[in-house]
Amino acid sequence: MKTKLQLTLKMNDLGDIKYFLGIDFARSQKDILMHQRKYTLKLISKIGLGAVKPAATPIEANIKLSTKEYDEHTGSSNATDDEVLTDISRYQRLLGKLLYLTVTRPDIAYSVQTLSQFMQKPKRSHLEAAQRVVKYVKNHPSQGILLSNKQRNTITAYCDVDRATCPITRKSITGFFVKYGHSLISWKSKKQSTISRSSAEFEYRSIVSTVAELVWILDLFKDIGI
């Protein structure tokens, strides 16, 4: 392919890919590691968290993020403690950067999916939760996706569902990931489109989403001759 391109275009062969669109490629004889270390460190520095202690988890357990400005239990206003941000673009820019980081970090997919629901009217608590995700990736900025050269022509999929986890809509969250051999090739964390009435129903919806992804992957593999 490169030889044919050089016949019609003036181009330089830079060798094996090492860095492209914020993604680093670390190679060995057995594996390729895709990570975003440079991108992560630049993000940490840009938002001023370089001297902050890293977080152990990307999001707090049992955290209840909401768009409402009052406490449902007491009826009192929390506007002074958790007011809507005056500059919402700050939150939107941060979430945009975190969304791109999920290209090589499936471990923050659930957290970023949750925080993306508050783009239109983010509050201080939402910004703090987003900053916690940055503190979490600070632990291991070089963590990424390992692509193995071990031959194993099988596709394996895992899926799960978190029932009624959204405090606003009471919808469930579907999560799945797909591996080709030993390599992770697809993953998603997404809120289900409807509210399920039974535990069996939201489990089946999760399986349906995973099977739809598998059908698409299998068709793609056939097209490219695998």
Short mmCIF file of C-alpha atoms in Angstrom, two decimals:
data_model
loop_
_atom_site.label_atom_id
_atom_site.label_comp_id
_atom_site.label_asym_id
_atom_site.label_seq_id
_atom_site.Cartn_x
_atom_site.Cartn_y
_atom_site.Cartn_z
CA MET A 1 0.00 0.00 0.00
CA LYS A 2 2.78 2.45 0.90
CA THR A 3 4.64 1.62 -2.34
CA LYS A 4 1.53 2.39 -4.40
CA LEU A 5 0.91 5.65 -2.58
CA GLN A 6 4.51 6.77 -3.14
CA LEU A 7 4.03 6.44 -6.89
CA THR A 8 1.40 9.19 -6.93
CA LEU A 9 1.98 11.18 -3.72
CA LYS A 10 5.02 12.79 -2.16
CA MET A 11 5.23 11.14 1.25
CA ASN A 12 7.68 10.11 3.95
CA ASP A 13 7.67 6.70 5.62
CA LEU A 14 7.87 7.38 9.35
CA GLY A 15 7.98 3.68 10.27
CA ASP A 16 5.78 1.98 12.83
CA ILE A 17 3.18 4.21 14.44
CA LYS A 18 4.17 5.57 17.86
CA TYR A 19 1.81 8.49 18.50
CA PHE A 20 -1.39 9.50 16.73
CA LEU A 21 -4.22 11.84 17.77
CA GLY A 22 -3.27 11.78 21.44
CA ILE A 23 -2.84 7.99 21.56
CA ASP A 24 0.54 6.38 22.30
CA PHE A 25 1.48 2.98 20.87
CA ALA A 26 4.02 0.97 22.88
CA ARG A 27 5.21 -2.16 21.05
CA SER A 28 6.91 -5.37 22.06
CA GLN A 29 7.39 -8.68 20.25
CA LYS A 30 4.22 -10.03 21.86
CA ASP A 31 1.85 -7.10 22.34
CA ILE A 32 0.86 -3.55 21.45
CA LEU A 33 -0.26 -1.27 24.26
CA MET A 34 -2.52 1.65 23.31
CA HIS A 35 -2.53 4.32 26.00
CA GLN A 36 -2.95 8.10 26.40
CA ARG A 37 -0.26 8.98 28.91
CA LYS A 38 0.74 12.29 27.29
CA TYR A 39 -2.91 13.28 26.86
CA THR A 40 -3.68 12.35 30.49
CA LEU A 41 -0.75 14.26 31.99
CA LYS A 42 -1.61 17.31 29.89
CA LEU A 43 -5.23 17.14 31.13
CA ILE A 44 -4.14 16.86 34.78
CA SER A 45 -1.84 19.86 34.41
CA LYS A 46 -4.37 21.97 32.52
CA ILE A 47 -7.06 21.74 35.20
CA GLY A 48 -4.55 22.26 38.03
CA LEU A 49 -4.63 18.86 39.73
CA GLY A 50 -0.93 18.11 39.49
CA ALA A 51 -0.35 18.33 43.25
CA VAL A 52 -3.63 16.70 44.30
CA LYS A 53 -3.73 13.22 45.84
CA PRO A 54 -5.02 10.57 43.38
CA ALA A 55 -8.43 8.96 43.95
CA ALA A 56 -8.82 5.20 44.38
CA THR A 57 -12.05 4.98 42.35
CA PRO A 58 -13.41 7.02 39.41
CA ILE A 59 -16.72 7.77 41.14
CA GLU A 60 -17.93 7.53 44.73
CA ALA A 61 -20.07 4.54 45.62
CA ASN A 62 -23.79 5.33 46.07
CA ILE A 63 -23.33 8.92 44.92
CA LYS A 64 -26.64 10.59 43.98
CA LEU A 65 -26.11 13.24 41.31
CA SER A 66 -29.16 15.21 40.27
CA THR A 67 -30.24 18.26 38.31
CA LYS A 68 -32.60 19.39 41.10
CA GLU A 69 -31.64 22.34 43.27
CA TYR A 70 -33.46 21.27 46.41
CA ASP A 71 -33.34 18.39 48.86
CA GLU A 72 -36.27 16.02 48.28
CA HIS A 73 -36.19 14.75 51.87
CA THR A 74 -36.05 18.06 53.74
CA GLY A 75 -37.46 20.37 51.11
CA SER A 76 -34.67 22.86 51.80
CA SER A 77 -32.69 24.63 49.11
CA ASN A 78 -29.08 23.64 48.47
CA ALA A 79 -28.40 26.51 46.09
CA THR A 80 -25.60 27.95 48.22
CA ASP A 81 -23.80 24.61 48.59
CA ASP A 82 -24.48 23.09 45.18
CA GLU A 83 -25.32 25.94 42.85
CA VAL A 84 -25.43 25.76 39.06
CA LEU A 85 -22.10 26.70 37.51
CA THR A 86 -21.92 30.21 36.09
CA ASP A 87 -19.52 28.99 33.38
CA ILE A 88 -20.97 25.70 32.14
CA SER A 89 -18.45 25.54 29.27
CA ARG A 90 -15.75 24.65 31.80
CA TYR A 91 -17.63 21.47 32.71
CA GLN A 92 -18.48 20.70 29.09
CA ARG A 93 -14.85 21.00 27.97
CA LEU A 94 -13.70 18.71 30.79
CA LEU A 95 -16.32 16.07 29.93
CA GLY A 96 -15.33 16.28 26.27
CA LYS A 97 -11.73 15.49 27.17
CA LEU A 98 -12.81 12.63 29.44
CA LEU A 99 -15.00 11.21 26.67
CA TYR A 100 -11.94 11.05 24.39
CA LEU A 101 -9.99 9.37 27.19
CA THR A 102 -12.47 6.47 27.16
CA VAL A 103 -10.95 5.47 23.80
CA THR A 104 -8.29 3.60 25.79
CA ARG A 105 -9.82 3.63 29.30
CA PRO A 106 -12.91 1.40 29.58
CA ASP A 107 -12.65 1.65 33.38
CA ILE A 108 -14.00 5.22 33.34
CA ALA A 109 -16.77 4.59 30.78
CA TYR A 110 -19.52 4.28 33.42
CA SER A 111 -18.46 7.41 35.29
CA VAL A 112 -18.19 9.54 32.14
CA GLN A 113 -21.54 8.23 30.87
CA THR A 114 -23.15 9.25 34.16
CA LEU A 115 -21.61 12.74 34.18
CA SER A 116 -22.51 13.34 30.52
CA GLN A 117 -26.18 13.56 31.50
CA PHE A 118 -25.62 16.98 33.11
CA MET A 119 -24.10 18.87 30.18
CA GLN A 120 -26.92 21.41 29.89
CA LYS A 121 -27.11 22.52 33.52
CA PRO A 122 -24.08 21.29 35.48
CA LYS A 123 -23.73 22.04 39.18
CA ARG A 124 -20.73 22.27 41.47
CA SER A 125 -21.20 18.65 42.60
CA HIS A 126 -21.03 17.50 38.96
CA LEU A 127 -17.77 19.36 38.40
CA GLU A 128 -16.27 17.88 41.56
CA ALA A 129 -17.31 14.39 40.42
CA ALA A 130 -15.70 15.00 37.01
CA GLN A 131 -12.50 16.18 38.68
CA ARG A 132 -12.50 12.98 40.74
CA VAL A 133 -12.33 10.98 37.49
CA VAL A 134 -9.20 12.95 36.57
CA LYS A 135 -7.74 12.22 40.02
CA TYR A 136 -8.44 8.54 39.42
CA VAL A 137 -6.65 8.34 36.05
CA LYS A 138 -3.73 10.13 37.71
CA ASN A 139 -3.02 6.85 39.55
CA HIS A 140 -2.02 5.05 36.35
CA PRO A 141 -1.77 7.48 33.40
CA SER A 142 -0.18 4.81 31.19
CA GLN A 143 -3.00 2.32 31.61
CA GLY A 144 -4.65 1.40 28.33
CA ILE A 145 -5.73 -1.35 25.94
CA LEU A 146 -3.43 -4.34 25.43
CA LEU A 147 -3.59 -5.92 21.97
CA SER A 148 -2.04 -9.38 22.02
CA ASN A 149 -0.55 -11.27 19.07
CA LYS A 150 -1.60 -14.64 20.52
CA GLN A 151 -3.71 -16.51 17.97
CA ARG A 152 -7.16 -17.32 19.30
CA ASN A 153 -9.94 -16.87 16.76
CA THR A 154 -12.82 -16.60 19.19
CA ILE A 155 -15.09 -13.73 20.16
CA THR A 156 -16.13 -13.49 23.80
CA ALA A 157 -18.69 -11.06 25.20
CA TYR A 158 -19.67 -10.14 28.75
CA CYS A 159 -22.60 -7.97 29.76
CA ASP A 160 -24.29 -6.79 32.94
CA VAL A 161 -26.92 -4.30 34.02
CA ASP A 162 -27.28 -1.96 36.99
CA ARG A 163 -30.99 -1.85 37.80
CA ALA A 164 -32.69 1.57 38.11
CA THR A 165 -29.36 3.21 38.87
CA CYS A 166 -30.29 6.59 37.34
CA PRO A 167 -31.79 8.67 40.21
CA ILE A 168 -33.55 11.00 37.76
CA THR A 169 -35.31 8.62 35.36
CA ARG A 170 -34.97 5.29 37.26
CA LYS A 171 -33.64 3.72 34.06
CA SER A 172 -31.08 0.93 34.19
CA ILE A 173 -27.51 1.08 32.88
CA THR A 174 -26.26 -1.56 30.45
CA GLY A 175 -22.56 -2.36 30.31
CA PHE A 176 -20.74 -4.80 28.03
CA PHE A 177 -17.34 -5.54 26.56
CA VAL A 178 -16.24 -7.78 23.70
CA LYS A 179 -12.88 -9.53 23.25
CA TYR A 180 -11.37 -11.01 20.12
CA GLY A 181 -8.98 -13.64 21.40
CA HIS A 182 -7.10 -11.95 24.24
CA SER A 183 -7.68 -8.40 22.97
CA LEU A 184 -10.45 -6.04 24.01
CA ILE A 185 -12.10 -4.58 20.89
CA SER A 186 -15.44 -3.08 21.98
CA TRP A 187 -17.11 -1.80 25.16
CA LYS A 188 -20.00 0.41 26.20
CA SER A 189 -21.82 1.80 29.22
CA LYS A 190 -25.22 3.23 28.29
CA LYS A 191 -28.54 4.06 29.89
CA GLN A 192 -31.42 1.91 28.64
CA SER A 193 -33.98 3.78 26.54
CA THR A 194 -37.03 2.64 28.53
CA ILE A 195 -37.94 1.79 32.12
CA SER A 196 -38.25 -1.95 32.64
CA ARG A 197 -41.02 -3.38 34.79
CA SER A 198 -39.25 -6.55 35.88
CA SER A 199 -35.74 -7.73 36.64
CA ALA A 200 -35.92 -10.21 33.74
CA GLU A 201 -36.84 -7.43 31.30
CA PHE A 202 -33.84 -5.17 31.99
CA GLU A 203 -31.52 -8.19 31.91
CA TYR A 204 -32.87 -9.17 28.47
CA ARG A 205 -32.46 -5.60 27.23
CA SER A 206 -28.80 -5.75 28.26
CA ILE A 207 -28.33 -9.03 26.38
CA VAL A 208 -30.06 -7.60 23.28
CA SER A 209 -27.65 -4.63 23.19
CA THR A 210 -24.68 -7.00 23.47
CA VAL A 211 -25.97 -9.36 20.77
CA ALA A 212 -26.57 -6.41 18.42
CA GLU A 213 -22.92 -5.41 18.86
CA LEU A 214 -21.81 -9.00 18.22
CA VAL A 215 -23.85 -9.21 14.98
CA TRP A 216 -22.20 -6.00 13.74
CA ILE A 217 -18.70 -7.24 14.66
CA LEU A 218 -19.24 -10.60 12.96
CA ASP A 219 -20.43 -8.89 9.75
CA LEU A 220 -17.38 -6.61 9.87
CA PHE A 221 -15.05 -9.59 10.29
CA LYS A 222 -16.62 -11.32 7.29
CA ASP A 223 -16.09 -8.19 5.18
CA ILE A 224 -12.38 -8.05 5.98
CA GLY A 225 -11.89 -11.80 5.60
CA ILE A 226 -11.49 -12.98 9.19
#
